[in-house]
CSV table of C-alpha atoms and ligand atoms in Angstrom, one decimal:
chain,number,residue,atom,x,y,z
A,15,UNK,CA,0.0,0.0,0.0
A,16,UNK,CA,1.3,3.5,-0.8
A,17,UNK,CA,0.6,6.5,1.5
A,18,UNK,CA,-2.1,7.6,-1.0
A,19,UNK,CA,-4.0,4.3,-1.0
A,20,UNK,CA,-4.0,3.8,2.8
A,21,UNK,CA,-7.6,4.4,3.9
A,22,UNK,CA,-8.2,7.1,6.6
A,23,UNK,CA,-10.1,4.7,8.8
A,24,UNK,CA,-10.5,0.9,9.4
A,25,UNK,CA,-14.0,-0.4,10.0
A,26,UNK,CA,-14.3,-2.8,12.9
A,27,UNK,CA,-17.5,-4.8,13.2
A,28,UNK,CA,-18.1,-6.2,16.7
A,29,UNK,CA,-21.5,-7.9,17.2
A,30,UNK,CA,-24.0,-5.3,16.1
A,31,UNK,CA,-21.5,-2.4,16.6
A,32,UNK,CA,-19.5,-0.7,14.0
A,33,UNK,CA,-16.5,1.3,14.8
A,34,UNK,CA,-14.3,3.5,12.6
A,35,UNK,CA,-10.7,3.2,13.8
A,36,UNK,CA,-8.5,6.1,12.7
A,37,UNK,CA,-5.5,5.0,10.6
A,38,UNK,CA,-2.1,6.5,11.3
A,39,UNK,CA,0.8,6.4,8.8
A,40,UNK,CA,4.4,6.9,9.9
A,41,UNK,CA,7.0,8.9,7.9
A,42,UNK,CA,8.4,5.6,6.5
A,43,UNK,CA,4.9,4.3,5.6
A,44,UNK,CA,4.2,2.2,8.8
A,45,UNK,CA,0.5,1.8,9.1
A,46,UNK,CA,-1.2,1.7,12.5
A,47,UNK,CA,-4.8,1.5,13.7
A,48,UNK,CA,-5.5,3.9,16.5
A,49,UNK,CA,-7.5,1.8,19.0
A,50,UNK,CA,-7.6,4.3,21.8
A,51,UNK,CA,-11.4,4.5,21.7
A,52,UNK,CA,-11.8,0.7,21.4
A,53,UNK,CA,-12.6,-0.2,25.0
A,54,UNK,CA,-14.7,2.8,25.7
A,55,UNK,CA,-16.9,2.2,22.6
A,56,UNK,CA,-17.0,-1.6,22.5
A,57,UNK,CA,-16.0,-2.8,26.0
A,58,UNK,CA,-13.3,-5.0,24.4
A,59,UNK,CA,-9.6,-4.8,24.7
A,60,UNK,CA,-6.8,-6.2,22.4
A,61,UNK,CA,-4.7,-9.3,23.1
A,62,UNK,CA,-1.1,-9.2,21.9
A,63,UNK,CA,1.4,-11.1,24.2
A,64,UNK,CA,4.9,-9.8,23.6
A,65,UNK,CA,3.3,-6.7,22.0
A,66,UNK,CA,4.6,-7.6,18.5
A,67,UNK,CA,1.6,-5.9,16.9
A,68,UNK,CA,1.3,-2.9,19.3
A,69,UNK,CA,2.7,0.6,18.7
A,70,UNK,CA,3.2,2.0,22.2
A,71,UNK,CA,4.5,5.4,21.1
A,72,UNK,CA,5.4,7.7,18.2
A,73,UNK,CA,9.1,8.2,17.9
A,74,UNK,CA,11.5,10.2,15.7
A,75,UNK,CA,14.7,8.5,16.9
A,76,UNK,CA,15.2,5.2,15.1
A,77,UNK,CA,13.7,3.5,12.0
A,78,UNK,CA,14.1,-0.2,11.3
A,79,UNK,CA,12.6,-2.3,8.6
A,80,UNK,CA,13.0,-5.9,9.6
A,81,UNK,CA,11.8,-7.4,6.3
A,82,UNK,CA,14.4,-5.3,4.3
A,83,UNK,CA,17.1,-5.4,6.9
A,84,UNK,CA,17.3,-1.6,7.3
A,85,UNK,CA,18.3,0.4,10.4
A,86,UNK,CA,18.6,4.2,10.5
A,87,UNK,CA,19.2,6.6,13.3
A,88,UNK,CA,17.1,9.8,12.7
A,89,UNK,CA,17.3,9.0,8.9
A,90,UNK,CA,21.0,8.2,8.7
A,91,UNK,CA,21.8,4.6,7.7
A,92,UNK,CA,23.7,2.5,10.1
A,93,UNK,CA,26.2,1.6,7.4
A,94,UNK,CA,27.1,5.3,6.8
A,95,UNK,CA,27.3,6.1,10.5
A,96,UNK,CA,29.5,3.1,11.1
A,97,UNK,CA,31.8,4.2,8.4
A,98,UNK,CA,31.9,8.0,8.9
A,99,UNK,CA,30.7,8.9,12.4
A,100,UNK,CA,31.9,8.2,16.0
A,101,UNK,CA,30.0,7.2,19.1
A,102,UNK,CA,29.9,10.6,20.7
A,103,UNK,CA,28.5,12.2,17.6
A,104,UNK,CA,25.9,9.3,17.4
A,105,UNK,CA,24.9,10.1,21.0
A,106,UNK,CA,24.1,13.6,20.1
A,107,UNK,CA,22.3,12.5,16.9
A,108,UNK,CA,20.0,10.2,19.0
A,109,UNK,CA,19.4,12.8,21.7
A,110,UNK,CA,18.6,15.6,19.2
A,111,UNK,CA,17.6,13.6,16.0
A,112,UNK,CA,20.0,15.8,14.0
A,113,UNK,CA,23.8,15.8,13.6
A,114,UNK,CA,25.7,18.4,15.7
A,115,UNK,CA,27.5,21.4,14.3
A,116,UNK,CA,31.2,21.4,14.9
A,117,UNK,CA,30.8,23.7,17.9
A,118,UNK,CA,28.0,21.6,19.4
A,119,UNK,CA,30.1,18.5,19.0
A,120,UNK,CA,33.1,20.1,20.6
A,121,UNK,CA,31.0,21.3,23.6
A,122,UNK,CA,29.2,18.0,24.0
A,123,UNK,CA,32.4,16.0,23.7
A,124,UNK,CA,33.9,18.2,26.4
A,125,UNK,CA,30.8,17.6,28.6
A,126,UNK,CA,30.8,13.8,28.3
A,127,UNK,CA,34.5,13.8,28.9
A,128,UNK,CA,34.5,16.0,32.0
A,129,UNK,CA,31.8,14.2,34.0
A,130,UNK,CA,33.4,10.8,33.9
A,131,UNK,CA,34.6,10.6,37.5
A,132,UNK,CA,32.4,8.8,40.1
A,133,UNK,CA,31.7,10.2,43.6
A,134,UNK,CA,34.4,8.6,45.8
A,135,UNK,CA,31.7,7.2,48.1
A,136,UNK,CA,30.2,5.2,45.2
A,137,UNK,CA,33.3,3.1,45.2
A,138,UNK,CA,32.2,1.6,48.4
A,139,UNK,CA,29.1,0.2,46.7
A,140,UNK,CA,31.4,-1.8,44.4
A,141,UNK,CA,33.5,-3.1,47.3
A,142,UNK,CA,30.4,-4.2,49.3
A,143,UNK,CA,29.3,-6.5,46.5
A,144,UNK,CA,30.6,-10.1,46.0
A,145,UNK,CA,33.5,-10.2,43.5
A,146,UNK,CA,31.8,-13.1,41.7
A,147,UNK,CA,28.6,-11.2,41.2
A,148,UNK,CA,27.6,-10.7,37.6
A,149,UNK,CA,28.8,-7.2,36.4
A,150,UNK,CA,25.3,-6.5,35.0
A,151,UNK,CA,23.9,-6.7,38.5
A,152,UNK,CA,26.7,-4.5,39.8
A,153,UNK,CA,26.1,-1.9,37.0
A,154,UNK,CA,22.3,-1.9,37.6
A,155,UNK,CA,22.9,-1.2,41.3
A,156,UNK,CA,25.5,1.5,40.6
A,157,UNK,CA,23.4,3.3,38.1
A,158,UNK,CA,20.4,3.1,40.4
A,159,UNK,CA,22.6,4.5,43.2
A,160,UNK,CA,23.4,7.6,41.2
A,161,UNK,CA,20.0,8.9,42.3
A,162,UNK,CA,21.3,9.0,45.8
A,163,UNK,CA,24.3,11.1,44.8
A,164,UNK,CA,22.3,13.4,42.5
A,165,UNK,CA,19.1,14.0,44.5
A,166,UNK,CA,17.9,16.7,42.1
A,167,UNK,CA,17.2,14.0,39.5
A,168,UNK,CA,13.5,14.0,38.5
A,169,UNK,CA,11.6,13.7,35.4
A,170,UNK,CA,10.1,17.2,35.6
A,171,UNK,CA,12.7,19.6,34.4
A,172,UNK,CA,14.2,19.5,30.9
A,173,UNK,CA,17.4,21.3,32.2
A,174,UNK,CA,17.9,18.8,35.0
A,175,UNK,CA,17.1,15.9,32.6
A,176,UNK,CA,19.9,17.1,30.3
A,177,UNK,CA,22.4,17.3,33.2
A,178,UNK,CA,21.4,13.8,34.3
A,179,UNK,CA,21.7,12.5,30.7
A,180,UNK,CA,25.3,13.9,30.3
A,181,UNK,CA,26.3,12.5,33.7
A,182,UNK,CA,25.0,9.0,32.8
A,183,UNK,CA,26.6,9.0,29.4
A,184,UNK,CA,29.9,10.1,30.9
A,185,UNK,CA,29.9,7.8,34.0
A,186,UNK,CA,28.6,4.6,32.5
A,187,UNK,CA,32.0,3.6,31.2
A,188,UNK,CA,33.5,4.3,34.6
A,189,UNK,CA,30.9,2.2,36.3
A,190,UNK,CA,31.4,-0.6,33.8
A,191,UNK,CA,35.1,-0.6,34.2
A,192,UNK,CA,34.9,-0.4,38.0
A,193,UNK,CA,32.6,-3.4,38.0
A,194,UNK,CA,35.3,-5.3,36.1
A,195,UNK,CA,38.2,-4.1,38.3
A,196,UNK,CA,36.2,-5.0,41.4
A,197,UNK,CA,35.6,-8.5,40.0
A,198,UNK,CA,39.4,-9.2,39.5
A,199,UNK,CA,40.6,-7.4,42.6
A,200,UNK,CA,42.5,-4.7,40.8
A,201,UNK,CA,42.5,-1.0,41.8
A,202,UNK,CA,40.0,1.3,40.1
A,203,UNK,CA,41.6,3.4,37.4
A,204,UNK,CA,40.4,7.0,37.2
A,205,UNK,CA,39.2,8.1,33.7
A,206,UNK,CA,41.7,10.0,31.5
A,207,UNK,CA,40.1,13.1,29.9
A,208,UNK,CA,42.8,13.3,27.2
A,209,UNK,CA,41.5,10.1,25.6
A,210,UNK,CA,38.6,9.5,23.3
A,211,UNK,CA,35.5,7.9,24.7
A,212,UNK,CA,36.4,4.4,23.5
A,213,UNK,CA,40.1,4.7,24.3
A,214,UNK,CA,39.3,5.8,27.8
A,215,UNK,CA,37.1,2.7,28.3
A,216,UNK,CA,40.1,0.5,27.3
A,217,UNK,CA,42.3,2.5,29.7
A,218,UNK,CA,39.9,2.1,32.7
A,219,UNK,CA,39.5,-1.6,31.9
A,220,UNK,CA,43.1,-2.6,31.3
A,221,UNK,CA,45.5,-0.1,32.8
A,222,UNK,CA,47.0,-0.6,36.2
A,223,UNK,CA,48.8,2.0,38.4
A,224,UNK,CA,52.1,0.0,38.0
A,225,UNK,CA,52.6,0.3,34.2
A,226,UNK,CA,52.2,2.8,31.4
A,227,UNK,CA,49.3,1.8,29.2
A,228,UNK,CA,48.4,3.4,25.9
A,229,UNK,CA,45.2,2.1,24.3
A,230,UNK,CA,45.6,0.5,20.9
A,231,UNK,CA,44.0,2.8,18.3
A,232,UNK,CA,42.8,-0.2,16.2
A,233,UNK,CA,41.0,-1.5,19.3
A,234,UNK,CA,39.6,1.9,20.2
A,235,UNK,CA,38.1,2.3,16.8
A,236,UNK,CA,36.7,-1.3,16.9
A,237,UNK,CA,35.1,-0.6,20.2
A,238,UNK,CA,33.7,2.7,18.9
A,239,UNK,CA,32.1,0.8,16.0
A,240,UNK,CA,30.5,-1.7,18.4
A,241,UNK,CA,29.1,1.2,20.5
A,242,UNK,CA,27.7,2.9,17.4
A,243,UNK,CA,26.0,-0.3,16.3
A,244,UNK,CA,24.4,-0.9,19.7
A,245,UNK,CA,23.3,2.7,20.3
A,246,UNK,CA,19.6,2.4,19.7
A,247,UNK,CA,17.1,-0.2,18.3
A,248,UNK,CA,13.7,1.4,18.8
A,249,UNK,CA,11.2,-0.3,21.1
A,250,UNK,CA,13.1,-3.4,22.2
A,251,UNK,CA,12.7,-5.0,25.6
A,252,UNK,CA,15.1,-2.8,27.6
A,253,UNK,CA,14.1,0.4,25.9
A,254,UNK,CA,10.4,-0.3,26.5
A,255,UNK,CA,11.4,-1.0,30.1
A,256,UNK,CA,13.2,2.4,30.4
A,257,UNK,CA,10.1,4.1,28.9
A,258,UNK,CA,7.7,2.2,31.1
A,259,UNK,CA,9.6,3.1,34.3
A,260,UNK,CA,10.0,6.7,33.2
A,261,UNK,CA,6.2,6.8,32.5
A,262,UNK,CA,5.6,6.7,36.2
A,263,UNK,CA,7.7,9.8,36.6
A,264,UNK,CA,10.7,7.9,38.0
A,265,UNK,CA,14.0,9.7,37.4
A,266,UNK,CA,16.5,8.9,34.6
A,267,UNK,CA,18.9,6.9,36.8
A,268,UNK,CA,16.1,4.7,38.2
A,269,UNK,CA,14.6,4.1,34.7
A,270,UNK,CA,18.0,3.2,33.1
A,271,UNK,CA,18.9,0.9,36.0
A,272,UNK,CA,15.7,-1.1,35.2
A,273,UNK,CA,16.8,-1.1,31.5
A,274,UNK,CA,20.1,-2.6,32.4
A,275,UNK,CA,18.3,-5.4,34.2
A,276,UNK,CA,16.1,-6.0,31.2
A,277,UNK,CA,19.1,-6.1,28.9
A,278,UNK,CA,20.8,-8.7,31.0
A,279,UNK,CA,18.5,-11.6,29.9
A,280,UNK,CA,19.9,-14.2,27.4
A,281,UNK,CA,17.1,-13.5,24.9
A,282,UNK,CA,18.1,-9.9,24.8
A,283,UNK,CA,21.6,-8.4,25.4
A,284,UNK,CA,22.8,-11.4,27.3
A,285,UNK,CA,22.8,-13.3,24.0
A,286,UNK,CA,26.3,-12.0,23.2
A,287,UNK,CA,27.7,-13.8,26.2
A,288,UNK,CA,25.6,-16.9,25.4
A,289,UNK,CA,26.9,-16.9,21.8
A,290,UNK,CA,30.6,-17.0,22.7
A,291,UNK,CA,29.9,-19.7,25.3
A,292,UNK,CA,28.2,-21.7,22.6
A,293,UNK,CA,31.1,-21.2,20.2
A,294,UNK,CA,33.6,-22.2,22.9
A,295,UNK,CA,31.7,-25.3,23.8
A,296,UNK,CA,31.8,-26.4,20.2
A,297,UNK,CA,35.5,-25.5,20.0
A,298,UNK,CA,36.2,-27.5,23.2
A,299,UNK,CA,34.6,-30.6,21.6
A,300,UNK,CA,31.5,-30.8,23.7
A,301,UNK,CA,29.6,-31.4,20.5
A,302,UNK,CA,30.2,-30.6,16.8
A,303,UNK,CA,28.6,-27.7,15.0
A,304,UNK,CA,26.2,-30.0,13.2
A,305,UNK,CA,25.2,-31.8,16.4
A,306,UNK,CA,24.6,-28.4,18.0
A,307,UNK,CA,22.4,-27.3,15.1
A,308,UNK,CA,20.3,-30.5,15.3
A,309,UNK,CA,19.8,-29.8,19.0
A,310,UNK,CA,18.8,-26.2,18.4
A,311,UNK,CA,16.0,-27.4,16.1
A,312,UNK,CA,14.5,-29.6,18.8
A,313,UNK,CA,11.9,-27.7,20.8
A,314,UNK,CA,12.3,-29.9,23.9
A,315,UNK,CA,16.1,-29.6,24.0
A,316,UNK,CA,15.9,-26.1,25.5
A,317,UNK,CA,18.8,-25.2,23.2
A,318,UNK,CA,18.6,-22.3,20.7
A,319,UNK,CA,21.2,-21.1,18.2
A,320,UNK,CA,22.2,-18.0,20.1
A,321,UNK,CA,22.7,-14.9,18.1
A,322,UNK,CA,20.2,-16.0,15.6
A,323,UNK,CA,16.6,-14.9,15.1
A,324,UNK,CA,15.0,-11.6,15.9
A,325,UNK,CA,11.6,-10.4,16.8
A,326,UNK,CA,11.7,-7.7,14.2
A,327,UNK,CA,14.3,-8.7,11.6
A,328,UNK,CA,13.1,-11.4,9.2
A,329,UNK,CA,16.2,-10.9,7.1
A,330,UNK,CA,19.9,-10.4,7.9
A,331,UNK,CA,20.4,-7.9,10.7
A,332,UNK,CA,22.3,-5.1,9.1
A,333,UNK,CA,24.4,-4.7,12.2
A,334,UNK,CA,25.5,-8.4,12.0
A,335,UNK,CA,26.6,-7.8,8.4
A,336,UNK,CA,28.8,-4.9,9.4
A,337,UNK,CA,30.2,-6.9,12.4
A,338,UNK,CA,31.0,-10.0,10.3
A,339,UNK,CA,33.2,-7.9,8.1
A,340,UNK,CA,34.6,-6.0,11.1
A,341,UNK,CA,35.7,-9.4,12.6
A,342,UNK,CA,38.0,-10.0,9.6
A,343,UNK,CA,39.2,-6.4,9.7
A,344,UNK,CA,40.0,-6.3,13.4
A,345,UNK,CA,41.5,-9.7,13.6
A,346,UNK,CA,43.6,-8.9,10.5
A,347,UNK,CA,44.8,-5.5,11.8
A,348,UNK,CA,45.7,-7.1,15.2
A,349,UNK,CA,47.4,-10.0,13.4
A,350,UNK,CA,45.3,-12.6,15.1
A,351,UNK,CA,43.3,-15.6,14.2
A,352,UNK,CA,40.3,-16.9,16.2
A,353,UNK,CA,39.0,-20.4,15.6
A,354,UNK,CA,35.6,-19.2,17.1
A,355,UNK,CA,35.2,-17.1,13.9
A,356,UNK,CA,35.5,-20.3,11.8
A,357,UNK,CA,32.9,-22.0,14.0
A,358,UNK,CA,30.5,-19.1,13.7
A,359,UNK,CA,30.9,-19.1,9.9
A,360,UNK,CA,30.2,-22.9,9.9
A,361,UNK,CA,27.1,-22.5,12.0
A,362,UNK,CA,25.9,-19.6,9.8
A,363,UNK,CA,26.5,-21.7,6.7
A,364,UNK,CA,24.5,-24.6,8.1
A,365,UNK,CA,21.7,-22.4,9.2
A,366,UNK,CA,21.4,-20.5,5.9
A,367,UNK,CA,20.9,-23.8,4.0
A,368,UNK,CA,18.7,-25.5,6.6
A,369,UNK,CA,14.9,-25.5,6.1
A,370,UNK,CA,14.2,-25.0,9.8
A,371,UNK,CA,16.0,-21.7,9.8
A,372,UNK,CA,15.0,-20.6,6.3
A,373,UNK,CA,11.2,-21.2,6.9
A,374,UNK,CA,11.4,-19.3,10.2
A,375,UNK,CA,13.5,-16.5,8.7
A,376,UNK,CA,16.2,-16.9,11.3
A,377,UNK,CA,19.3,-14.9,10.4
A,378,UNK,CA,22.4,-13.8,12.4
A,379,UNK,CA,21.6,-10.9,14.7
A,380,UNK,CA,23.9,-8.2,16.2
A,381,UNK,CA,25.1,-10.6,18.9
A,382,UNK,CA,26.3,-13.4,16.6
A,383,UNK,CA,29.6,-11.7,15.6
A,384,UNK,CA,30.1,-9.0,18.3
A,385,UNK,CA,31.6,-11.4,20.9
A,386,UNK,CA,34.4,-12.3,18.6
A,387,UNK,CA,35.4,-8.7,18.4
A,388,UNK,CA,35.0,-8.1,22.1
A,389,UNK,CA,37.2,-11.2,22.7
A,390,UNK,CA,39.9,-9.8,20.3
A,391,UNK,CA,39.8,-6.6,22.4
A,392,UNK,CA,40.5,-8.6,25.5
A,393,UNK,CA,37.0,-7.9,27.0
A,394,UNK,CA,36.1,-10.8,29.3
A,395,UNK,CA,33.0,-12.8,28.4
A,396,UNK,CA,30.9,-11.8,31.4
A,397,UNK,CA,31.5,-8.1,30.5
A,398,UNK,CA,30.1,-8.4,26.9
A,399,UNK,CA,26.5,-7.5,28.0
A,400,UNK,CA,27.9,-4.5,30.0
A,401,UNK,CA,29.5,-3.2,26.8
A,402,UNK,CA,26.1,-3.6,25.1
A,403,UNK,CA,24.7,-1.5,27.9
A,404,UNK,CA,27.4,1.3,27.4
A,405,UNK,CA,26.4,1.3,23.7
A,406,UNK,CA,22.7,1.3,24.3
A,407,UNK,CA,22.9,4.2,26.9
A,408,UNK,CA,22.2,7.1,24.4
A,409,UNK,CA,19.3,5.2,23.0
A,410,UNK,CA,17.7,4.6,26.4
A,411,UNK,CA,18.2,8.2,27.3
A,412,UNK,CA,16.9,9.6,24.0
A,413,UNK,CA,13.8,7.4,24.2
A,414,UNK,CA,13.3,8.4,27.9
A,415,UNK,CA,13.6,12.1,27.0
A,416,UNK,CA,11.2,11.7,24.1
A,417,UNK,CA,8.7,10.1,26.4
A,418,UNK,CA,8.9,12.9,28.9
A,419,UNK,CA,8.3,15.5,26.1
A,420,UNK,CA,5.4,13.5,24.5
A,421,UNK,CA,2.1,15.2,25.1
A,422,UNK,CA,0.3,11.9,24.4
A,423,UNK,CA,2.4,9.9,26.9
A,424,UNK,CA,0.6,8.2,29.7
A,425,UNK,CA,1.7,6.0,32.5
A,426,UNK,CA,2.1,2.5,31.0
A,427,UNK,CA,-0.6,0.3,32.3
A,428,UNK,CA,-1.6,-2.6,30.0
A,429,UNK,CA,-4.8,-4.6,30.7
A,430,UNK,CA,-5.2,-8.3,31.0
A,431,UNK,CA,-7.7,-11.0,30.2
A,432,UNK,CA,-8.4,-12.6,33.6
A,433,UNK,CA,-8.6,-16.4,33.4
A,434,UNK,CA,-8.5,-17.1,37.1
A,435,UNK,CA,-11.1,-18.3,39.6
A,436,UNK,CA,-14.5,-16.7,39.7
A,437,UNK,CA,-15.9,-15.5,43.1
A,438,UNK,CA,-15.9,-18.2,45.8
A,439,UNK,CA,-16.2,-18.4,49.6
A,440,UNK,CA,-13.2,-18.3,51.8
A,441,UNK,CA,-12.7,-21.6,53.7
A,442,UNK,CA,-11.0,-21.7,57.1
A,443,UNK,CA,-7.6,-23.3,56.9
A,444,UNK,CA,-8.5,-26.4,59.1
A,445,UNK,CA,-11.3,-27.2,56.7
A,446,UNK,CA,-9.3,-27.1,53.4
B,299,CMC,N1,17.3,-21.1,17.5
B,299,CMC,C1,16.4,-22.0,17.2
B,299,CMC,N2,15.1,-21.8,17.0
B,299,CMC,C2,14.7,-20.5,17.0
B,299,CMC,C3,15.6,-19.5,17.3
B,299,CMC,C4,16.9,-19.8,17.6
B,299,CMC,N3,17.8,-18.8,17.9
B,299,CMC,N4,14.9,-18.3,17.4
B,299,CMC,C5,13.7,-18.6,17.1
B,299,CMC,N5,13.5,-19.9,16.9
B,299,CMC,C6,12.3,-20.6,16.5
B,299,CMC,C7,11.3,-20.7,17.6
B,299,CMC,O1,11.5,-22.0,18.3
B,299,CMC,C8,10.0,-20.7,16.9
B,299,CMC,O2,9.7,-21.9,16.3
B,299,CMC,P1,8.2,-22.4,16.1
B,299,CMC,O3,7.6,-21.4,15.2
B,299,CMC,O4,8.4,-23.8,15.5
B,299,CMC,O5,7.6,-22.5,17.5
B,299,CMC,C9,10.2,-19.7,15.8
B,299,CMC,O6,11.6,-19.7,15.5
B,299,CMC,C10,9.9,-18.2,16.2
B,299,CMC,O7,10.6,-17.9,17.4
B,299,CMC,P2,10.0,-17.0,18.6
B,299,CMC,O8,10.7,-17.3,19.8
B,299,CMC,O9,8.5,-17.1,18.5
B,299,CMC,O10,10.4,-15.6,18.0
B,299,CMC,P3,10.5,-14.3,18.9
B,299,CMC,O11,10.3,-13.2,17.9
B,299,CMC,O12,9.6,-14.3,20.0
B,299,CMC,O13,12.0,-14.3,19.5
B,299,CMC,C11,14.3,-14.1,19.8
B,299,CMC,C12,13.0,-13.6,19.0
B,299,CMC,C13,15.4,-13.1,19.5
B,299,CMC,C14,14.0,-14.0,21.3
B,299,CMC,C15,14.6,-15.5,19.4
B,299,CMC,O14,14.9,-15.6,18.0
B,299,CMC,C16,15.8,-16.1,20.1
B,299,CMC,O15,15.6,-16.7,21.2
B,299,CMC,N6,17.1,-16.0,19.6
B,299,CMC,C17,18.2,-16.4,20.3
B,299,CMC,C18,18.6,-15.4,21.4
B,299,CMC,C19,19.2,-14.1,20.7
B,299,CMC,O16,20.1,-14.3,19.9
B,299,CMC,N7,18.8,-13.0,21.2
B,299,CMC,C20,19.4,-11.7,20.7
B,299,CMC,C21,18.4,-10.9,20.0
B,299,CMC,S1,19.2,-9.5,19.1
B,299,CMC,C22,19.9,-8.5,20.3
B,299,CMC,C23,18.9,-7.9,21.3
B,299,CMC,O17,17.8,-7.5,20.9
B,299,CMC,O18,19.3,-7.9,22.4
């Protein structure tokens, strides 16, 4: 359907009632039925577990077309941004939905570089947590705890929201690196403001006070690319969580802390860790690639081909295409080989010619190849999802800010279809 042929309303017949549902058309032609009057007029609600058919907001931030494999931030293709931009510029792009001028970029880079330190007392939070605790739990706790250090945080003031946004973008790498240093018992490394955003992350992760450490520029550029590709992905599970928490009026730190928890799950951001563990188990001979694929096709095995499939992409995830090429580039530039890349290629080859995966339109997603690059950068496996969180931070913030500005935004409160017991009399415990 073209924009001209999309009808203005959709007729719904329900018993003897007829309802004209207004039709909305997005700037890229997405068609939606506005059902806001549905329950008031008919008494009925909609049923859509997982919300795969439900538009919960209007947004100007990210467009993706899962059938075509297209991803754009505010109109700019992910391929072009990956090639020509950098993560700090992409942050601004997502927050403002336009590219910064040179002066704006300089000022913004200065801001996210000069708010990187954590309050000294926040360090005690890290030390009070078990070393073996998952860093995603540590990061969720530390980001939530920022509300206790910045008590002005609230959802009500655009000026305050901006200050909180800058603080979070600047401090997330420090929080992430501290969660790692704590887990291995090394001293925390203060941020270095003379380094780029990505190079500073490498410094805080890998430097120690005993030796000089200069981040490798190839690694810094590879990390920057990973961050760009993860920066936003419209209404995914963690972003919807951030919007939902923000819809209650909770401050940015509280909302993003919840987003970090949502991202942690293996079906979402946690998949990057699961992919590398899957590849390592094949490398270590637990089972062959073919045996693994057979298992992944069996429903009752509880095994899935991690890094494959997507709720929205029914084609190759464009981020995975960029990362597959980047795997070769980064390993080549670092003069390394990784047998895990060969195993990933073999799994992909099998999947792309297997009817199970073809029929279900299961293709590699962003997590399939990202872990191989993280591994080449020396990032430990349990930190992979934390790096996803650093990358997704501007997306979460941009979506949260958009929600706060949206005149149509309401507190998120879905309905349900109650299927439980109907009224019955309470029986005393001794008679049950
Ligand atoms: N391996 C084997 N079978 C799969 C896979 C997979 N990775 N993904 C989906 N299927 C099957 C699934 O069993 C179902 O089969 P059937 O129709 O016979 O019941 C069919 O494909 C549709 O799957 P679904 O679970 O209904 O699809 P969904 O849209 O609800 O789930 C997904 C999307 C990403 C959760 C799922 O594809 C998956 O679990 N993938 C592996 C985990 C993963 O890589 N997650 C990262 C997603 S991308 C980054 C991010 O968003 O964080």
